[in-house]
PDB file of C-alpha atoms and ligand atoms in Angstrom:
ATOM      1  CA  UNK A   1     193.130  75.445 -85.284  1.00 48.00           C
ATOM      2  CA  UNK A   2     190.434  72.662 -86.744  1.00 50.00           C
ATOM      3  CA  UNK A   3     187.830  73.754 -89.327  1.00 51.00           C
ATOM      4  CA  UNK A   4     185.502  72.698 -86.033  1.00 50.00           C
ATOM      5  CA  UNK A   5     187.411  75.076 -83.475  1.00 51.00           C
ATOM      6  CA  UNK A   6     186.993  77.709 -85.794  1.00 54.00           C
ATOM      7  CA  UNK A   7     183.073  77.432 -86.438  1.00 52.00           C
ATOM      8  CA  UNK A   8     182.593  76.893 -82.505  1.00 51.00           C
ATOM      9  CA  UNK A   9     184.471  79.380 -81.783  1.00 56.00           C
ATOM     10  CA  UNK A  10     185.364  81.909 -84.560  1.00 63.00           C
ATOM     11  CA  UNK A  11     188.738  82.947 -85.959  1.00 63.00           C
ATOM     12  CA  UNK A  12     191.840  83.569 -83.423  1.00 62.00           C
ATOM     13  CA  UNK A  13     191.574  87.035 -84.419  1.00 64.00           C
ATOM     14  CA  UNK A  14     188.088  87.389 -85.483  1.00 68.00           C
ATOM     15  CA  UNK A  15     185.006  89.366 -83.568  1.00 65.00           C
ATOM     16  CA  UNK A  16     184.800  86.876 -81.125  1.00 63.00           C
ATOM     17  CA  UNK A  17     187.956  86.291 -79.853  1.00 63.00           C
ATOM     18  CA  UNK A  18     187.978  90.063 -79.970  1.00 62.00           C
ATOM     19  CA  UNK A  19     184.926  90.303 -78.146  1.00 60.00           C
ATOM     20  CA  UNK A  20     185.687  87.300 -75.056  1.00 58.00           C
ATOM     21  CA  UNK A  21     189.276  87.748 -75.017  1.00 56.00           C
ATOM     22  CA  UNK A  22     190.964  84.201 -73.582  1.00 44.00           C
ATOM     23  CA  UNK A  23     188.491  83.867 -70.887  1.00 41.00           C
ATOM     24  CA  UNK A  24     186.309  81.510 -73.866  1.00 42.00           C
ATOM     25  CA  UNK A  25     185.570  78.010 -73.418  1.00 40.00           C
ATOM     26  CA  UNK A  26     184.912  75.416 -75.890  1.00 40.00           C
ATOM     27  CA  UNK A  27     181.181  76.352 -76.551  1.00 43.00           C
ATOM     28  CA  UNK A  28     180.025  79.339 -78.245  1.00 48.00           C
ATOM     29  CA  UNK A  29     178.106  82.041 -76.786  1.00 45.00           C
ATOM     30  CA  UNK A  30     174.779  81.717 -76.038  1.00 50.00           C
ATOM     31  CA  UNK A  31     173.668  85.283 -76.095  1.00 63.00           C
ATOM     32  CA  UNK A  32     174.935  87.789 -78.670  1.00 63.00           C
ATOM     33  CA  UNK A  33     177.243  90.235 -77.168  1.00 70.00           C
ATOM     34  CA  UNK A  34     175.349  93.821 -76.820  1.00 72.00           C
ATOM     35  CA  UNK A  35     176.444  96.110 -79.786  1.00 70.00           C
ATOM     36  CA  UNK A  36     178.327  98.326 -78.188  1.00 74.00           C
ATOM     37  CA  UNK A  37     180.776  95.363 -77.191  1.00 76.00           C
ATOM     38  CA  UNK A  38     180.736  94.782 -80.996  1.00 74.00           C
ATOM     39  CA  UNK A  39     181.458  97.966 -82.314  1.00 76.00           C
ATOM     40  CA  UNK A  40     183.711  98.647 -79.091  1.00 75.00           C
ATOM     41  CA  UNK A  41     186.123  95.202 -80.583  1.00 75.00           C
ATOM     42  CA  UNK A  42     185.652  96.047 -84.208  1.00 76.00           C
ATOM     43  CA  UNK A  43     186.787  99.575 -83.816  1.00 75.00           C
ATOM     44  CA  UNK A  44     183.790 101.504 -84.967  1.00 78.00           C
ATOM     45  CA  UNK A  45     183.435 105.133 -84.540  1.00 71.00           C
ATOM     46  CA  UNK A  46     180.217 106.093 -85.024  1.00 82.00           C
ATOM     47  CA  UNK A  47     177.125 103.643 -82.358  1.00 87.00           C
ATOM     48  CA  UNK A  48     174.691 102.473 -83.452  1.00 88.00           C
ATOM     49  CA  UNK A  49     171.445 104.934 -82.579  1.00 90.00           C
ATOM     50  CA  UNK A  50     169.436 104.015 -79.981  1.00 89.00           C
ATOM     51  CA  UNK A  51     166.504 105.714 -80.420  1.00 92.00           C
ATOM     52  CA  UNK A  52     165.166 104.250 -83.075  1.00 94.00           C
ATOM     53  CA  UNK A  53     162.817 101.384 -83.595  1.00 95.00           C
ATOM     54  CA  UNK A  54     163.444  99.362 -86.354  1.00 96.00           C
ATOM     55  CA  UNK A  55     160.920  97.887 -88.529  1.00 97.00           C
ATOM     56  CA  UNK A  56     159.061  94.294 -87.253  1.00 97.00           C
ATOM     57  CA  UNK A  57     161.355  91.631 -87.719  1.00 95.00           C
ATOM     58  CA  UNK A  58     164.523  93.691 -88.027  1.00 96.00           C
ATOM     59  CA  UNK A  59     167.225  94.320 -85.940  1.00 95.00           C
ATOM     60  CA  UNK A  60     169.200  97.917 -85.108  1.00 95.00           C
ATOM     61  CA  UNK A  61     172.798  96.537 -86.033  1.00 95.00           C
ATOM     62  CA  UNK A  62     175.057  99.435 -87.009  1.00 95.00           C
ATOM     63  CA  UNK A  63     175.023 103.295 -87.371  1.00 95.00           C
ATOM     64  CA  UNK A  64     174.770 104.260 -90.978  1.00 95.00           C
ATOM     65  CA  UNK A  65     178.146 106.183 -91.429  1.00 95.00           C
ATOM     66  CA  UNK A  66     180.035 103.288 -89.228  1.00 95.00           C
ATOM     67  CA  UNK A  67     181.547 101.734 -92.180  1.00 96.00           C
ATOM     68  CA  UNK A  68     183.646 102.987 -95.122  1.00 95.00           C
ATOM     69  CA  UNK A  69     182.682 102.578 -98.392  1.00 96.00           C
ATOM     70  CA  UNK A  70     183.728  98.932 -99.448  1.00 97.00           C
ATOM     71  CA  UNK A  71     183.999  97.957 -96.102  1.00 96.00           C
ATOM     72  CA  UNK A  72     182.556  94.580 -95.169  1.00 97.00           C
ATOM     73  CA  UNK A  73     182.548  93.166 -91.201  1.00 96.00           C
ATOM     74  CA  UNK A  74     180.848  90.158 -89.293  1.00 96.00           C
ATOM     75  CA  UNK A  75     178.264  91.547 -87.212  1.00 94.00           C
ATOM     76  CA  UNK A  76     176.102  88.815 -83.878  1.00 92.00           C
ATOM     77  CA  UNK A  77     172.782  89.586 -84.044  1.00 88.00           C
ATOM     78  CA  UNK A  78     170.909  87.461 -82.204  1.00 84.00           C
ATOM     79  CA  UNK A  79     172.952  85.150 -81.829  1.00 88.00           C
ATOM     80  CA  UNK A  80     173.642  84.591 -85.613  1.00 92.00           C
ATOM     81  CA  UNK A  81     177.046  85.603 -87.844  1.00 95.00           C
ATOM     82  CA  UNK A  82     175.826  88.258 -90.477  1.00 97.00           C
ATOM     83  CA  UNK A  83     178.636  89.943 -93.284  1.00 98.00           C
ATOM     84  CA  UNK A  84     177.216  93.236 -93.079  1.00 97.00           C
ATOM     85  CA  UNK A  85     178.933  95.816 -95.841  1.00 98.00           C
ATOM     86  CA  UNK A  86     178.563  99.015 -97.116  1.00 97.00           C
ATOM     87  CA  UNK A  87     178.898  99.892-101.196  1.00 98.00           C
ATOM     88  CA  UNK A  88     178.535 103.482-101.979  1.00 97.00           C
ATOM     89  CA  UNK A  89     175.656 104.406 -99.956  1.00 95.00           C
ATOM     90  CA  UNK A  90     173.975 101.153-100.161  1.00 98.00           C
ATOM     91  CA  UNK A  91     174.432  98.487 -97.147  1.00 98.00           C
ATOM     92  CA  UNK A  92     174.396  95.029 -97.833  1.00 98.00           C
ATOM     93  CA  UNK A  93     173.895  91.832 -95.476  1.00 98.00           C
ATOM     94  CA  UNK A  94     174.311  88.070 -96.225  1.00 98.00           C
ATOM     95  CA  UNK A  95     175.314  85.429 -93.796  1.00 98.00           C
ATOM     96  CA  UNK A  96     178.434  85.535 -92.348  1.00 98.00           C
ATOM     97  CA  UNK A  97     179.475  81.574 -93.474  1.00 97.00           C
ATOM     98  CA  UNK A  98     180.673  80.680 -96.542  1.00 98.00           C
ATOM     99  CA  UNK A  99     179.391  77.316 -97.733  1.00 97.00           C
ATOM    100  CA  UNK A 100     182.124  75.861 -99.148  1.00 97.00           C
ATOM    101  CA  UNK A 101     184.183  75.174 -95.772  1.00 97.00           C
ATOM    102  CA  UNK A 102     182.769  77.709 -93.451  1.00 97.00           C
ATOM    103  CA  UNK A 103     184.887  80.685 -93.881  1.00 97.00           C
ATOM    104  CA  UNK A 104     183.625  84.031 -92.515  1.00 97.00           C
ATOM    105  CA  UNK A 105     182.805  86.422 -95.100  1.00 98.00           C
ATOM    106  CA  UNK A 106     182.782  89.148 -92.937  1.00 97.00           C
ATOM    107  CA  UNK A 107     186.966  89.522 -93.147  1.00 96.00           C
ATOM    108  CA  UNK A 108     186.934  88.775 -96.916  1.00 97.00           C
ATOM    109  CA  UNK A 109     188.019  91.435 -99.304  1.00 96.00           C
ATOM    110  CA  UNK A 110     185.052  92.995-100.864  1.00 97.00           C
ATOM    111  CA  UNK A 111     185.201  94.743-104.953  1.00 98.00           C
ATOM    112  CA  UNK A 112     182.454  96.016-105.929  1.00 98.00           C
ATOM    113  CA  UNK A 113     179.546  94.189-104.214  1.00 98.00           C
ATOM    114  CA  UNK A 114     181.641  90.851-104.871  1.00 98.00           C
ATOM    115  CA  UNK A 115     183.053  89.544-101.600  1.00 98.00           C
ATOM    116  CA  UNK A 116     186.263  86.868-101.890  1.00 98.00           C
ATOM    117  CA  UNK A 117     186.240  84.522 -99.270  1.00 98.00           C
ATOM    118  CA  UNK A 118     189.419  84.624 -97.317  1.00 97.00           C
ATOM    119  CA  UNK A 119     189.681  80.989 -96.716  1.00 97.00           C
ATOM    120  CA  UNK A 120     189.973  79.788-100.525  1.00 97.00           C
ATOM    121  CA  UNK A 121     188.820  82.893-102.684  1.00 97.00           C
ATOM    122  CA  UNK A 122     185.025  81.779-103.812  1.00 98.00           C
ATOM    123  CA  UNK A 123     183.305  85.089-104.928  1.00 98.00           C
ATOM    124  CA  UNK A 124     179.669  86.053-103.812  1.00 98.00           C
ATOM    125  CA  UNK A 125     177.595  89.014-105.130  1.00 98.00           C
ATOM    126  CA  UNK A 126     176.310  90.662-101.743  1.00 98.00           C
ATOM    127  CA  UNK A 127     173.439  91.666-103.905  1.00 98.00           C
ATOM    128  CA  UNK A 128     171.633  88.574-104.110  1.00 98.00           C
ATOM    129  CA  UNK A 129     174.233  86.289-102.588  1.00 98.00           C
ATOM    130  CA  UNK A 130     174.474  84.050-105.232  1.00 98.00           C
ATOM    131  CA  UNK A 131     177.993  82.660-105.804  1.00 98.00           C
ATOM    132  CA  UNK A 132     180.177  83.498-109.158  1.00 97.00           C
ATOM    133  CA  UNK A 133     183.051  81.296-108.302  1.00 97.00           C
ATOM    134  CA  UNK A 134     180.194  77.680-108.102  1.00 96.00           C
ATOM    135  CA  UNK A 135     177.209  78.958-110.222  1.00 96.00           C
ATOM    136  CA  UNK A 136     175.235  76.135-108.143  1.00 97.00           C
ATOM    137  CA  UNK A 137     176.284  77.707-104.614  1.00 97.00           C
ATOM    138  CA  UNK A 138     174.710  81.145-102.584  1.00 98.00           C
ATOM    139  CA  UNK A 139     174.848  82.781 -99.049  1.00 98.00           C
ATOM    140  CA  UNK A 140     171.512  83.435 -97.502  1.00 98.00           C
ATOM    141  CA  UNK A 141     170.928  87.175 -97.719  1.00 98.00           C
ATOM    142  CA  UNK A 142     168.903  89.501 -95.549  1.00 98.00           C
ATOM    143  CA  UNK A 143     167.046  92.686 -95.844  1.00 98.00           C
ATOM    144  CA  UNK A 144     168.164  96.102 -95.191  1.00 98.00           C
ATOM    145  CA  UNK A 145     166.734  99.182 -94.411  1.00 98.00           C
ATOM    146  CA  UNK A 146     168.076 102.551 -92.996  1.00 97.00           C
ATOM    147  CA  UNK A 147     165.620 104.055 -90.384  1.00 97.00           C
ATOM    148  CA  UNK A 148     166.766 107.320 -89.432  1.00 96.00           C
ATOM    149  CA  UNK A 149     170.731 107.018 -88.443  1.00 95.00           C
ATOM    150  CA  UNK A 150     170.564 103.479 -87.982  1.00 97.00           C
ATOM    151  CA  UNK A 151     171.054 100.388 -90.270  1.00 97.00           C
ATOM    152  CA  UNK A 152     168.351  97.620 -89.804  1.00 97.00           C
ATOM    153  CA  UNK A 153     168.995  94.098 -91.070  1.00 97.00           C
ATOM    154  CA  UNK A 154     165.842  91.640 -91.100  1.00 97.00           C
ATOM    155  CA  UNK A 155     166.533  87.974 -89.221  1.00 91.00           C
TER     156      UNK A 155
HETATM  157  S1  FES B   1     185.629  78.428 -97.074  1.00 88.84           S
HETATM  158 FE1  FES B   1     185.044  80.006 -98.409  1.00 88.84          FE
HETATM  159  S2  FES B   1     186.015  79.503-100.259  1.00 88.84           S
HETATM  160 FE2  FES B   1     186.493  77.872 -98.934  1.00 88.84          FE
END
């Protein structure tokens, strides 16, 4: 699969595939899937609540006990690729593309709050997104906040 197949249309076994199965054309999607497809492909057991209204310009995107300590995942909101992770009780989120060839952070292996990419191994702090592997180099990260059950990213 090209480096272009793969940013149209995600990883042969990543969220998307997971999410549209074979019946996915050339193009993207237009329209994030709902979250319950999402958490429905990734495997999550807890939903995210829907009772709660996040802040202004933040998104609902996961329950707050769906991942596992050190567990990072790529998460559509809004039609955009976030790496959404979870250290200790803290939850992290920083795009989902790594800037060096476009891999997807959300299946790299996370230490710490240092995610490796799993396309050629460059290291980003989720904390601020800046990269340790290219000092000159960072991922975009976004705001978090936990609102009752619910974790609340800001796009
Ligand atoms: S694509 Fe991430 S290190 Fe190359």
């Amino acid at each position: 699969m090209s480096l272009l197949s793969t940013l149209l249309r995600g990883r042969p076994d990543g969220l998307r595939a997971r999410l549209f199965g074979r019946r996915r054309s050339a193009a993207p999607a237009a329209e994030a899937p709902p979250p319950e497809a999402q958490e429905k492909a990734l495997g999550l057991s807890k939903q995210a609540p829907k009772d709660v209204t996040p802040p202004d310009g933040f998104e609902v995107v996961l329950h707050k006990d769906a991942l596992a300590d050190g567990q990072i995942i790529e998460v559509i909101i809004g039609g955009t690729a976030i790496a959404v992770a979870r250290v200790g009780t803290t939850h992290y989120a920083v795009a989902n593309t790594c800037p060096h060839a476009g891999g997807p952070l959300g299946d790299g292996k996370l230490d710490g709050t240092v995610v490796s990419c799993p396309y050629h191994g460059w290291k980003f702090d989720i904390a601020d997104g800046r990269c340790v592997t290219q000092p000159s180099v960072s991922v975009r990260t976004y705001r978090v906040q936990i609102v009752g059950d619910a974790v609340c990213v800001e796009l």
